[in-house]
Amino acid sequence: MTETLDGTGAVHAVPTSEPSLIQPPAEVAERPSLTPHVALKRIIMLVNPLSGSVGPKAAGEAEAILAEYDVDATVVALEGGQFDKQIDDALTACPDVLLVLAGDGTAGTIASRAGPDGPLIAPLPGGTMNMLPKALYGTGDWKVALRRTLEEGAPQPVSGGKVDGQAFYCAAILGAPALWAPAREAVRTGKLKKAWNHARVAMRRAFSGRIRYSLDGSAVRRAEAMVFISPMISRAVDDAAGLEAAAMNTAGASEAFRLAAHALFNDWRHDPAVTTRATRRATVRARSRIPVVIDGEPSLLGHEARITFVPKAFRALAPLPPAAGDSV
């Protein structure tokens, strides 16, 4: 509008087609709220682009998500040959939370190094099994888990166990059935000849490699395999009771198939070939080296192994209560 004077001296407003030069300020996009359970000012996120479900674009995608929040965040892409230094640097920096997007083994190693007195750890689902991330966040989508961590996360202790000093937070399988893990992994990666060779070894030892075990100093018993499951994953024990120890005694192929069917379609604990109880320490012995799968990672132990319960292995940042999405 413009103003003019008529002959009487009165002022009149005259409409004009010119737009106003002063525009209202643009609305500022509101940032998502951070969790009220802990102050998050400094975040470091470690990303392994070579892990099973991560990929080369993950670091950039993580930076974009973190930029939405009012927090000082640094994303570090782990590089071959530099893992140890990059992890040590991140722990030394003492961030409010150390986010880890990597495979189960790498995430477990970082959590173990942090320990109960280190920074909060958020092990996001970046591997193939993702049992611990699913138990904490209830999802296998790392982007969803990241947002839940930032917006709902609360500090909480995570218990676990150790097999001859090697930490696990989900499960450890000792005995001949652990020999199937390399065959399964070879199939997953398309190495069929290698898978066949591993399967032949597994079949040859499936029902001959009995182990002896003792739980909390009890009498020695025999089993084909022992499975130790953390309270975070187990549906059968609480956090204070210890690890769930499951002894599996299949006498042949038919019983093994029956047990597999129970595991697929209902509670495998009801199978007569399985005996379970809570334990805080155990000893496992065998005549030959003991095959083991620790949180999805196959290995070989010596002739004797000691398993211990760790009530407070590290501190996680995750919604309360834990989702327990992969309970067994």
PDB file of C-alpha atoms in Angstrom, residues 35-204:
ATOM      1  CA  THR A  35      17.154 -38.653  25.633  1.00  0.00           C
ATOM      2  CA  PRO A  36      16.324 -37.178  29.055  1.00  0.00           C
ATOM      3  CA  HIS A  37      18.077 -40.074  30.841  1.00  0.00           C
ATOM      4  CA  VAL A  38      21.673 -38.954  30.249  1.00  0.00           C
ATOM      5  CA  ALA A  39      23.446 -35.834  28.993  1.00  0.00           C
ATOM      6  CA  LEU A  40      24.723 -36.370  25.452  1.00  0.00           C
ATOM      7  CA  LYS A  41      27.098 -33.638  24.362  1.00  0.00           C
ATOM      8  CA  ARG A  42      30.002 -35.508  22.772  1.00  0.00           C
ATOM      9  CA  ILE A  43      29.473 -38.615  20.615  1.00  0.00           C
ATOM     10  CA  ILE A  44      31.902 -40.769  18.657  1.00  0.00           C
ATOM     11  CA  MET A  45      30.596 -43.355  16.209  1.00  0.00           C
ATOM     12  CA  LEU A  46      32.826 -46.128  14.870  1.00  0.00           C
ATOM     13  CA  VAL A  47      31.698 -47.613  11.560  1.00  0.00           C
ATOM     14  CA  ASN A  48      33.143 -50.719   9.915  1.00  0.00           C
ATOM     15  CA  PRO A  49      32.071 -50.466   6.245  1.00  0.00           C
ATOM     16  CA  LEU A  50      33.172 -54.067   5.612  1.00  0.00           C
ATOM     17  CA  SER A  51      30.751 -55.606   8.117  1.00  0.00           C
ATOM     18  CA  GLY A  52      27.919 -57.804   6.935  1.00  0.00           C
ATOM     19  CA  SER A  53      25.047 -55.309   6.872  1.00  0.00           C
ATOM     20  CA  VAL A  54      26.864 -51.954   6.905  1.00  0.00           C
ATOM     21  CA  GLY A  55      28.190 -51.004   3.462  1.00  0.00           C
ATOM     22  CA  PRO A  56      30.343 -48.146   2.122  1.00  0.00           C
ATOM     23  CA  LYS A  57      27.615 -45.482   2.443  1.00  0.00           C
ATOM     24  CA  ALA A  58      26.924 -46.061   6.119  1.00  0.00           C
ATOM     25  CA  ALA A  59      29.386 -43.473   7.465  1.00  0.00           C
ATOM     26  CA  GLY A  60      27.842 -40.711   5.378  1.00  0.00           C
ATOM     27  CA  GLU A  61      24.325 -41.811   6.296  1.00  0.00           C
ATOM     28  CA  ALA A  62      25.268 -41.811   9.978  1.00  0.00           C
ATOM     29  CA  GLU A  63      26.700 -38.286   9.711  1.00  0.00           C
ATOM     30  CA  ALA A  64      23.439 -37.077   8.147  1.00  0.00           C
ATOM     31  CA  ILE A  65      21.347 -38.566  10.957  1.00  0.00           C
ATOM     32  CA  LEU A  66      23.602 -37.254  13.722  1.00  0.00           C
ATOM     33  CA  ALA A  67      23.530 -33.759  12.162  1.00  0.00           C
ATOM     34  CA  GLU A  68      19.804 -33.604  12.961  1.00  0.00           C
ATOM     35  CA  TYR A  69      20.540 -33.616  16.700  1.00  0.00           C
ATOM     36  CA  ASP A  70      22.022 -30.926  18.912  1.00  0.00           C
ATOM     37  CA  VAL A  71      25.170 -32.847  19.732  1.00  0.00           C
ATOM     38  CA  ASP A  72      28.871 -32.761  18.869  1.00  0.00           C
ATOM     39  CA  ALA A  73      29.344 -35.966  16.872  1.00  0.00           C
ATOM     40  CA  THR A  74      32.317 -37.506  15.078  1.00  0.00           C
ATOM     41  CA  VAL A  75      31.999 -40.483  12.734  1.00  0.00           C
ATOM     42  CA  VAL A  76      35.106 -42.635  12.231  1.00  0.00           C
ATOM     43  CA  ALA A  77      35.292 -45.228   9.437  1.00  0.00           C
ATOM     44  CA  LEU A  78      37.416 -48.141  10.654  1.00  0.00           C
ATOM     45  CA  GLU A  79      40.299 -49.006   8.331  1.00  0.00           C
ATOM     46  CA  GLY A  80      42.143 -52.282   7.928  1.00  0.00           C
ATOM     47  CA  GLY A  81      45.344 -52.300   9.962  1.00  0.00           C
ATOM     48  CA  GLN A  82      44.187 -49.306  12.016  1.00  0.00           C
ATOM     49  CA  PHE A  83      41.367 -50.920  14.015  1.00  0.00           C
ATOM     50  CA  ASP A  84      43.204 -51.120  17.341  1.00  0.00           C
ATOM     51  CA  LYS A  85      44.513 -47.556  17.220  1.00  0.00           C
ATOM     52  CA  GLN A  86      41.177 -46.108  16.126  1.00  0.00           C
ATOM     53  CA  ILE A  87      39.341 -47.991  18.879  1.00  0.00           C
ATOM     54  CA  ASP A  88      41.916 -46.957  21.507  1.00  0.00           C
ATOM     55  CA  ASP A  89      41.708 -43.310  20.383  1.00  0.00           C
ATOM     56  CA  ALA A  90      37.909 -43.395  20.652  1.00  0.00           C
ATOM     57  CA  LEU A  91      37.985 -44.890  24.153  1.00  0.00           C
ATOM     58  CA  THR A  92      40.688 -42.471  25.296  1.00  0.00           C
ATOM     59  CA  ALA A  93      38.556 -39.525  24.129  1.00  0.00           C
ATOM     60  CA  CYS A  94      35.912 -40.554  26.729  1.00  0.00           C
ATOM     61  CA  PRO A  95      32.804 -39.535  24.791  1.00  0.00           C
ATOM     62  CA  ASP A  96      29.410 -39.537  26.474  1.00  0.00           C
ATOM     63  CA  VAL A  97      28.588 -42.547  24.309  1.00  0.00           C
ATOM     64  CA  LEU A  98      30.579 -44.599  21.838  1.00  0.00           C
ATOM     65  CA  LEU A  99      28.311 -45.829  19.046  1.00  0.00           C
ATOM     66  CA  VAL A 100      29.529 -48.953  17.239  1.00  0.00           C
ATOM     67  CA  LEU A 101      28.229 -49.997  13.825  1.00  0.00           C
ATOM     68  CA  ALA A 102      30.134 -53.191  13.082  1.00  0.00           C
ATOM     69  CA  GLY A 103      29.937 -56.966  13.216  1.00  0.00           C
ATOM     70  CA  ASP A 104      29.156 -58.847  16.406  1.00  0.00           C
ATOM     71  CA  GLY A 105      32.814 -59.692  17.009  1.00  0.00           C
ATOM     72  CA  THR A 106      34.077 -56.112  16.635  1.00  0.00           C
ATOM     73  CA  ALA A 107      31.259 -54.703  18.768  1.00  0.00           C
ATOM     74  CA  GLY A 108      31.985 -57.297  21.450  1.00  0.00           C
ATOM     75  CA  THR A 109      35.703 -56.482  21.422  1.00  0.00           C
ATOM     76  CA  ILE A 110      35.009 -52.762  21.881  1.00  0.00           C
ATOM     77  CA  ALA A 111      32.509 -53.426  24.683  1.00  0.00           C
ATOM     78  CA  SER A 112      35.060 -55.673  26.385  1.00  0.00           C
ATOM     79  CA  ARG A 113      37.746 -52.989  26.174  1.00  0.00           C
ATOM     80  CA  ALA A 114      35.385 -50.372  27.582  1.00  0.00           C
ATOM     81  CA  GLY A 115      34.449 -52.570  30.537  1.00  0.00           C
ATOM     82  CA  PRO A 116      32.104 -51.524  33.341  1.00  0.00           C
ATOM     83  CA  ASP A 117      33.986 -48.282  34.044  1.00  0.00           C
ATOM     84  CA  GLY A 118      34.448 -47.061  30.472  1.00  0.00           C
ATOM     85  CA  PRO A 119      32.164 -44.918  28.325  1.00  0.00           C
ATOM     86  CA  LEU A 120      28.645 -45.982  27.461  1.00  0.00           C
ATOM     87  CA  ILE A 121      28.562 -48.328  24.453  1.00  0.00           C
ATOM     88  CA  ALA A 122      25.780 -48.591  21.871  1.00  0.00           C
ATOM     89  CA  PRO A 123      26.369 -51.744  19.757  1.00  0.00           C
ATOM     90  CA  LEU A 124      24.170 -51.053  16.721  1.00  0.00           C
ATOM     91  CA  PRO A 125      23.161 -53.933  14.377  1.00  0.00           C
ATOM     92  CA  GLY A 126      25.899 -54.084  11.759  1.00  0.00           C
ATOM     93  CA  GLY A 127      26.650 -57.805  11.596  1.00  0.00           C
ATOM     94  CA  THR A 128      24.811 -60.886  10.359  1.00  0.00           C
ATOM     95  CA  MET A 129      23.276 -62.314  13.552  1.00  0.00           C
ATOM     96  CA  ASN A 130      22.975 -59.105  15.615  1.00  0.00           C
ATOM     97  CA  MET A 131      21.703 -60.964  18.674  1.00  0.00           C
ATOM     98  CA  LEU A 132      22.858 -58.391  21.244  1.00  0.00           C
ATOM     99  CA  PRO A 133      21.726 -55.310  19.251  1.00  0.00           C
ATOM    100  CA  LYS A 134      18.304 -56.878  18.695  1.00  0.00           C
ATOM    101  CA  ALA A 135      18.052 -57.676  22.391  1.00  0.00           C
ATOM    102  CA  LEU A 136      18.896 -54.062  23.276  1.00  0.00           C
ATOM    103  CA  TYR A 137      17.015 -52.177  20.551  1.00  0.00           C
ATOM    104  CA  GLY A 138      14.420 -54.626  19.222  1.00  0.00           C
ATOM    105  CA  THR A 139      15.419 -54.124  15.589  1.00  0.00           C
ATOM    106  CA  GLY A 140      17.963 -55.198  12.981  1.00  0.00           C
ATOM    107  CA  ASP A 141      17.823 -51.772  11.285  1.00  0.00           C
ATOM    108  CA  TRP A 142      20.804 -49.763  12.491  1.00  0.00           C
ATOM    109  CA  LYS A 143      19.239 -46.417  11.586  1.00  0.00           C
ATOM    110  CA  VAL A 144      16.191 -47.141  13.741  1.00  0.00           C
ATOM    111  CA  ALA A 145      18.448 -48.370  16.557  1.00  0.00           C
ATOM    112  CA  LEU A 146      20.570 -45.205  16.285  1.00  0.00           C
ATOM    113  CA  ARG A 147      17.548 -42.932  16.682  1.00  0.00           C
ATOM    114  CA  ARG A 148      16.218 -44.991  19.594  1.00  0.00           C
ATOM    115  CA  THR A 149      19.610 -44.716  21.282  1.00  0.00           C
ATOM    116  CA  LEU A 150      19.735 -40.944  20.892  1.00  0.00           C
ATOM    117  CA  GLU A 151      16.112 -40.270  21.826  1.00  0.00           C
ATOM    118  CA  GLU A 152      15.294 -42.981  24.397  1.00  0.00           C
ATOM    119  CA  GLY A 153      18.617 -44.398  25.582  1.00  0.00           C
ATOM    120  CA  ALA A 154      19.375 -44.864  29.274  1.00  0.00           C
ATOM    121  CA  PRO A 155      22.537 -46.256  30.890  1.00  0.00           C
ATOM    122  CA  GLN A 156      22.157 -49.896  31.858  1.00  0.00           C
ATOM    123  CA  PRO A 157      24.607 -52.633  32.826  1.00  0.00           C
ATOM    124  CA  VAL A 158      24.979 -55.597  30.486  1.00  0.00           C
ATOM    125  CA  SER A 159      26.013 -58.949  31.909  1.00  0.00           C
ATOM    126  CA  GLY A 160      27.784 -61.660  29.998  1.00  0.00           C
ATOM    127  CA  GLY A 161      30.373 -64.363  30.334  1.00  0.00           C
ATOM    128  CA  LYS A 162      33.934 -65.335  29.533  1.00  0.00           C
ATOM    129  CA  VAL A 163      35.380 -68.449  27.952  1.00  0.00           C
ATOM    130  CA  ASP A 164      39.035 -68.669  28.965  1.00  0.00           C
ATOM    131  CA  GLY A 165      39.055 -64.886  29.259  1.00  0.00           C
ATOM    132  CA  GLN A 166      37.275 -64.204  25.957  1.00  0.00           C
ATOM    133  CA  ALA A 167      34.101 -62.210  26.551  1.00  0.00           C
ATOM    134  CA  PHE A 168      30.676 -63.029  25.168  1.00  0.00           C
ATOM    135  CA  TYR A 169      27.366 -61.229  25.634  1.00  0.00           C
ATOM    136  CA  CYS A 170      24.981 -63.572  23.811  1.00  0.00           C
ATOM    137  CA  ALA A 171      26.012 -67.225  23.759  1.00  0.00           C
ATOM    138  CA  ALA A 172      28.946 -69.598  23.626  1.00  0.00           C
ATOM    139  CA  ILE A 173      28.611 -73.095  22.113  1.00  0.00           C
ATOM    140  CA  LEU A 174      31.249 -75.680  23.078  1.00  0.00           C
ATOM    141  CA  GLY A 175      31.502 -79.112  21.503  1.00  0.00           C
ATOM    142  CA  ALA A 176      31.128 -80.866  18.170  1.00  0.00           C
ATOM    143  CA  PRO A 177      28.007 -78.937  17.011  1.00  0.00           C
ATOM    144  CA  ALA A 178      30.153 -75.795  16.937  1.00  0.00           C
ATOM    145  CA  LEU A 179      31.940 -77.359  13.946  1.00  0.00           C
ATOM    146  CA  TRP A 180      28.895 -76.556  11.805  1.00  0.00           C
ATOM    147  CA  ALA A 181      29.513 -72.801  12.140  1.00  0.00           C
ATOM    148  CA  PRO A 182      32.351 -72.624   9.551  1.00  0.00           C
ATOM    149  CA  ALA A 183      30.230 -74.622   7.088  1.00  0.00           C
ATOM    150  CA  ARG A 184      27.266 -72.300   7.573  1.00  0.00           C
ATOM    151  CA  GLU A 185      29.469 -69.228   7.087  1.00  0.00           C
ATOM    152  CA  ALA A 186      31.023 -70.672   3.926  1.00  0.00           C
ATOM    153  CA  VAL A 187      27.540 -71.273   2.462  1.00  0.00           C
ATOM    154  CA  ARG A 188      26.538 -67.713   3.329  1.00  0.00           C
ATOM    155  CA  THR A 189      29.528 -66.331   1.418  1.00  0.00           C
ATOM    156  CA  GLY A 190      29.036 -68.652  -1.587  1.00  0.00           C
ATOM    157  CA  LYS A 191      32.120 -70.830  -0.970  1.00  0.00           C
ATOM    158  CA  LEU A 192      30.372 -74.131  -1.575  1.00  0.00           C
ATOM    159  CA  LYS A 193      33.459 -76.348  -1.859  1.00  0.00           C
ATOM    160  CA  LYS A 194      34.782 -74.990   1.418  1.00  0.00           C
ATOM    161  CA  ALA A 195      31.355 -75.475   2.982  1.00  0.00           C
ATOM    162  CA  TRP A 196      31.307 -79.113   1.874  1.00  0.00           C
ATOM    163  CA  ASN A 197      34.730 -79.770   3.394  1.00  0.00           C
ATOM    164  CA  HIS A 198      33.687 -78.203   6.700  1.00  0.00           C
ATOM    165  CA  ALA A 199      30.433 -80.177   6.671  1.00  0.00           C
ATOM    166  CA  ARG A 200      32.321 -83.475   6.182  1.00  0.00           C
ATOM    167  CA  VAL A 201      34.471 -82.701   9.233  1.00  0.00           C
ATOM    168  CA  ALA A 202      31.393 -81.767  11.255  1.00  0.00           C
ATOM    169  CA  MET A 203      29.546 -84.970  10.323  1.00  0.00           C
ATOM    170  CA  ARG A 204      32.570 -87.116  11.085  1.00  0.00           C
TER     171      ARG A 204
END
